[in-house]
Short mmCIF file of C-alpha atoms in Angstrom, two decimals:
data_model
loop_
_atom_site.label_atom_id
_atom_site.label_comp_id
_atom_site.label_asym_id
_atom_site.label_seq_id
_atom_site.Cartn_x
_atom_site.Cartn_y
_atom_site.Cartn_z
CA MET A 1 68.46 89.61 124.06
CA LEU A 2 68.19 93.27 123.11
CA TYR A 3 66.01 92.57 120.02
CA MET A 4 63.90 90.05 121.93
CA ALA A 5 63.23 92.73 124.46
CA VAL A 6 62.31 95.19 121.67
CA ALA A 7 59.88 92.57 120.19
CA ALA A 8 58.37 91.86 123.59
CA GLY A 9 57.99 95.60 124.24
CA SER A 10 56.27 96.06 120.89
CA PHE A 11 53.95 93.16 121.63
CA ARG A 12 52.90 94.70 124.96
CA ARG A 13 52.57 98.16 123.37
CA TYR A 14 50.09 96.98 120.70
CA ALA A 15 48.29 94.75 123.23
CA THR A 16 47.14 97.93 125.05
CA TYR A 17 45.11 99.07 122.05
CA ARG A 18 42.18 96.86 122.87
CA ALA A 19 39.48 99.03 121.33
CA ALA A 20 41.46 99.33 118.03
CA THR A 21 41.95 95.60 118.01
CA ALA A 22 38.28 94.94 118.59
CA ALA A 23 37.34 97.38 115.87
CA GLY A 24 39.82 95.69 113.54
CA ILE A 25 38.32 92.28 114.25
CA VAL A 26 34.86 93.58 113.37
CA THR A 27 36.14 95.21 110.20
CA ASN A 28 38.08 92.13 108.99
CA THR A 29 35.09 89.92 109.78
CA VAL A 30 32.61 92.12 107.91
CA PHE A 31 34.80 92.42 104.90
CA GLY A 32 35.44 88.67 105.11
CA PHE A 33 31.69 87.98 104.65
CA ILE A 34 31.40 90.45 101.75
CA ILE A 35 34.34 88.94 99.94
CA ALA A 36 33.30 85.40 100.75
CA TYR A 37 29.87 85.86 99.18
CA ALA A 38 31.44 87.46 96.16
CA TYR A 39 33.71 84.44 95.82
CA LEU A 40 30.76 82.08 96.19
CA ALA A 41 29.04 83.78 93.27
CA LEU A 42 32.15 83.60 91.17
CA TRP A 43 32.99 79.94 92.02
CA ASP A 44 29.37 79.01 91.43
CA GLN A 45 29.92 79.89 87.77
CA ARG A 46 33.40 78.43 87.57
CA PRO A 47 33.73 75.78 90.31
CA HIS A 48 37.41 75.06 89.71
CA LEU A 49 38.72 78.53 89.01
CA GLY A 50 42.41 78.78 89.54
CA GLY A 51 42.59 75.15 90.52
CA TYR A 52 40.68 75.84 93.79
CA GLY A 53 37.42 74.28 94.91
CA PRO A 54 34.73 76.45 96.53
CA ALA A 55 35.82 75.46 100.02
CA GLN A 56 39.49 76.26 99.22
CA ALA A 57 38.49 79.58 97.74
CA LEU A 58 36.53 80.49 100.89
CA THR A 59 39.56 79.43 103.04
CA PHE A 60 41.68 81.72 100.96
CA VAL A 61 39.36 84.61 101.75
CA TRP A 62 39.54 84.07 105.47
CA ALA A 63 43.32 83.47 105.42
CA GLY A 64 43.58 86.89 103.74
CA GLN A 65 41.51 88.52 106.48
CA ALA A 66 43.61 86.80 109.14
CA LEU A 67 46.86 87.96 107.62
CA LEU A 68 45.79 91.39 106.53
CA ALA A 69 46.94 93.14 109.73
CA VAL A 70 49.61 90.59 110.58
CA ALA A 71 51.58 91.18 107.34
CA MET A 72 50.35 94.80 106.94
CA ILE A 73 49.19 93.88 103.40
CA ALA A 74 47.33 97.23 102.84
CA THR A 75 50.16 99.31 104.26
CA GLY A 76 53.06 100.43 102.08
CA GLY A 77 55.47 101.87 104.65
CA LEU A 78 56.52 102.21 108.29
CA SER A 79 54.74 105.41 109.21
CA GLU A 80 56.49 105.81 112.57
CA LEU A 81 59.99 105.43 111.08
CA GLN A 82 59.10 107.70 108.16
CA GLU A 83 58.02 110.47 110.58
CA ARG A 84 61.18 110.02 112.65
CA ILE A 85 63.28 110.45 109.55
CA ARG A 86 61.27 113.45 108.35
CA SER A 87 61.44 115.21 111.72
CA GLY A 88 65.09 114.44 112.37
CA ASP A 89 64.47 112.25 115.39
CA ILE A 90 66.17 109.46 113.49
CA ALA A 91 69.49 111.03 114.74
CA VAL A 92 68.61 109.77 118.22
CA ASP A 93 67.98 106.24 116.88
CA LEU A 94 71.35 106.21 115.09
CA TYR A 95 73.07 107.00 118.39
CA ARG A 96 71.68 103.87 120.05
CA PRO A 97 74.07 100.89 120.41
CA ALA A 98 71.77 98.82 118.18
CA ASP A 99 71.33 98.12 114.51
CA LEU A 100 68.58 100.28 113.00
CA GLN A 101 67.14 97.59 110.69
CA LEU A 102 67.20 94.85 113.29
CA TRP A 103 65.57 97.17 115.88
CA TRP A 104 62.62 97.97 113.59
CA LEU A 105 62.38 94.33 112.42
CA ALA A 106 62.13 93.15 116.04
CA ALA A 107 59.45 95.76 116.78
CA ASP A 108 57.51 94.70 113.68
CA LEU A 109 57.65 91.04 114.67
CA GLY A 110 56.25 91.96 118.11
CA ARG A 111 53.44 93.92 116.43
CA ALA A 112 52.72 90.99 114.11
CA GLY A 113 52.51 88.61 117.05
CA ILE A 114 49.72 90.46 118.84
CA GLN A 115 47.89 91.02 115.55
CA LEU A 116 48.00 87.26 114.86
CA PHE A 117 46.29 86.52 118.17
CA GLY A 118 43.88 89.44 117.86
CA ARG A 119 42.91 90.19 114.32
CA GLY A 120 44.15 86.86 112.93
CA VAL A 121 42.48 84.14 114.94
CA ALA A 122 39.08 85.70 115.57
CA PRO A 123 38.05 86.40 111.92
CA MET A 124 39.27 82.92 110.90
CA ALA A 125 37.18 81.34 113.65
CA VAL A 126 34.07 83.22 112.61
CA GLY A 127 34.64 82.22 109.01
CA ALA A 128 35.02 78.59 109.98
CA LEU A 129 31.71 78.72 111.82
CA ALA A 130 29.88 80.45 108.98
CA PHE A 131 31.32 78.65 105.89
CA PRO A 132 32.55 75.16 104.96
CA LEU A 133 36.29 75.89 104.96
CA ALA A 134 39.04 73.55 103.82
CA LEU A 135 41.07 73.85 107.00
CA PRO A 136 43.80 71.24 107.58
CA GLY A 137 43.38 68.62 110.29
CA ASP A 138 47.11 67.93 110.48
CA PRO A 139 48.90 70.00 113.11
CA LEU A 140 52.07 69.79 110.96
CA THR A 141 50.30 71.68 108.17
CA TRP A 142 49.33 74.43 110.66
CA GLY A 143 52.97 74.61 111.69
CA TRP A 144 54.11 75.00 108.09
CA PHE A 145 51.46 77.69 107.63
CA LEU A 146 52.70 79.66 110.64
CA LEU A 147 56.30 79.43 109.40
CA SER A 148 55.14 80.62 105.96
CA ALA A 149 53.20 83.52 107.59
CA LEU A 150 56.30 84.44 109.57
CA LEU A 151 58.41 84.58 106.42
CA GLY A 152 55.65 86.65 104.85
CA VAL A 153 55.85 89.16 107.68
CA VAL A 154 59.60 89.46 107.22
CA VAL A 155 59.24 90.06 103.48
CA SER A 156 56.51 92.60 104.19
CA PHE A 157 58.77 94.44 106.69
CA ALA A 158 61.68 94.43 104.23
CA LEU A 159 59.48 96.05 101.57
CA ARG A 160 58.05 98.65 103.94
CA TYR A 161 61.54 99.39 105.34
CA LEU A 162 62.77 100.27 101.82
CA VAL A 163 59.87 102.64 101.46
CA ALA A 164 60.57 104.22 104.85
CA LEU A 165 64.26 104.71 103.98
CA SER A 166 63.31 106.61 100.85
CA THR A 167 62.23 109.40 103.27
CA PHE A 168 65.92 110.33 103.67
CA TRP A 169 65.77 111.62 100.10
CA LEU A 170 62.11 112.33 99.49
CA LEU A 171 61.32 113.84 102.92
CA ASP A 172 57.70 112.91 102.35
CA SER A 173 57.40 109.29 101.18
CA SER A 174 53.63 108.99 101.69
CA GLY A 175 53.01 108.88 97.96
CA LEU A 176 55.48 106.04 97.50
CA ALA A 177 53.98 104.24 100.46
CA MET A 178 50.49 104.53 98.84
CA ILE A 179 51.81 103.05 95.57
CA SER A 180 53.53 100.32 97.47
CA GLY A 181 50.39 99.51 99.49
CA LEU A 182 48.25 99.30 96.33
CA SER A 183 50.80 97.03 94.64
CA CYS A 184 50.77 94.86 97.73
CA MET A 185 46.99 94.53 97.72
CA PHE A 186 46.91 93.52 94.04
CA PHE A 187 50.00 91.28 93.78
CA SER A 188 49.72 89.53 97.13
CA GLY A 189 46.45 87.85 96.25
CA MET A 190 44.24 89.91 98.52
CA VAL A 191 41.98 91.08 95.68
CA LEU A 192 41.99 87.67 93.91
CA PRO A 193 44.25 84.59 94.20
CA LEU A 194 47.17 85.05 91.86
CA ARG A 195 46.35 81.70 90.23
CA VAL A 196 43.12 83.22 88.93
CA PHE A 197 44.97 85.84 86.94
CA PRO A 198 45.49 85.36 83.13
CA ASP A 199 48.44 82.97 82.50
CA GLY A 200 51.20 85.44 81.76
CA LEU A 201 50.24 87.82 84.54
CA SER A 202 49.73 84.92 86.97
CA ASP A 203 53.23 83.60 86.29
CA LEU A 204 54.80 87.03 86.74
CA ALA A 205 52.79 87.88 89.86
CA GLN A 206 53.80 84.64 91.59
CA LEU A 207 57.48 85.53 91.12
CA LEU A 208 57.20 88.94 92.74
CA PRO A 209 57.95 89.44 96.46
CA TRP A 210 54.29 90.39 97.28
CA ALA A 211 53.26 86.78 96.60
CA ALA A 212 55.15 85.81 99.74
CA LEU A 213 52.70 87.75 101.95
CA LEU A 214 49.50 85.95 101.25
CA GLN A 215 49.45 83.70 98.18
CA VAL A 216 52.13 81.27 99.50
CA PRO A 217 50.87 81.02 103.15
CA ALA A 218 47.25 80.66 101.92
CA ASP A 219 48.27 77.89 99.51
CA VAL A 220 50.08 76.09 102.33
CA LEU A 221 46.95 76.35 104.55
CA ILE A 222 44.54 74.95 102.01
CA GLY A 223 46.81 72.15 100.95
CA ALA A 224 47.67 73.53 97.49
CA ARG A 225 51.36 73.29 98.36
CA THR A 226 52.60 69.98 99.72
CA GLY A 227 55.87 68.13 99.47
CA GLY A 228 58.32 69.69 97.03
CA ALA A 229 55.94 72.54 96.23
CA LEU A 230 55.77 73.41 99.95
CA LEU A 231 59.58 73.50 100.24
CA ARG A 232 59.87 75.59 97.06
CA GLY A 233 57.33 78.03 98.43
CA LEU A 234 59.19 78.45 101.69
CA ALA A 235 62.49 78.79 99.80
CA PHE A 236 60.87 81.48 97.61
CA GLN A 237 59.81 83.40 100.68
CA ALA A 238 63.16 83.05 102.40
CA ALA A 239 65.09 84.10 99.29
CA TRP A 240 63.00 87.28 98.96
CA ALA A 241 63.38 88.00 102.62
CA VAL A 242 67.17 87.74 102.50
CA ALA A 243 67.43 89.73 99.22
CA LEU A 244 65.20 92.56 100.39
CA LEU A 245 66.79 92.78 103.85
CA ALA A 246 70.25 92.92 102.18
CA LEU A 247 68.99 95.64 99.88
CA GLY A 248 67.62 97.53 102.86
CA ARG A 249 70.98 97.27 104.60
CA LEU A 250 72.76 98.75 101.55
CA LEU A 251 70.24 101.58 101.29
CA GLN A 252 70.47 102.17 105.02
CA SER A 253 74.25 102.43 104.76
CA ALA A 254 73.98 104.92 101.94
CA ALA A 255 71.32 107.00 103.77
CA THR A 256 73.10 107.15 107.11
CA ARG A 257 76.58 107.84 105.77
CA LYS A 258 75.82 111.50 106.31
CA VAL A 259 72.68 112.58 108.20
CA VAL A 260 71.68 116.25 108.21
CA VAL A 261 69.06 117.03 110.83
CA HIS A 262 66.52 119.74 109.93
CA GLY A 263 67.50 123.03 111.40
CA GLY A 264 71.24 122.58 111.34
#
């Protein structure tokens, strides 16, 4: 119940930023149009690039814009946690009768929930009105997509949590967060679907954890993953989520074994 309350509080907190949400919707929609027309030009030359048809490629674009803020694809860290570690306020968090990792995971899930309703649904709806998208008509497929997106958010959090914990040693982890964010943009499929990459790079990229953020959920949405491939994709996401959360717990244990607050 504690972590549900944390998630609900985070949801309400981000829901108050209406102007920021509206600005984000406009930004995602504008960039969606720019990328969509670039994809149209590319797929006009190679209609089956990466195994996608033009409608599937356009759907991939708008799925990316819908999940950009939900999974924090362009963000490499947890800025608020990083600042609390740097300033020493993390000592207060460690005194709380709650697990540090679960607390921040719950807060991140609450943030992702409001972003899904705000910056997720609206750009996708605009894209569906403006372009012939390959959206599923089966409600079950939408359910699998939402589950896949949820797993992607957990993997994203686990990656960003590791970056944030590095602040215990680096004090300023903004550089590492920038590298992580750039890696996420490239290897998640946000720049181009990973299936479009050259064979060797494509195979490698689809094994990395960043593929769980966008590539897998988008493939589920456009019907590129069904049956066994769907289950393997969800298992891939779940495996990375468990592995990265476990690694985060080990790093957290090492970091909090002895905490020295600045100033004494």
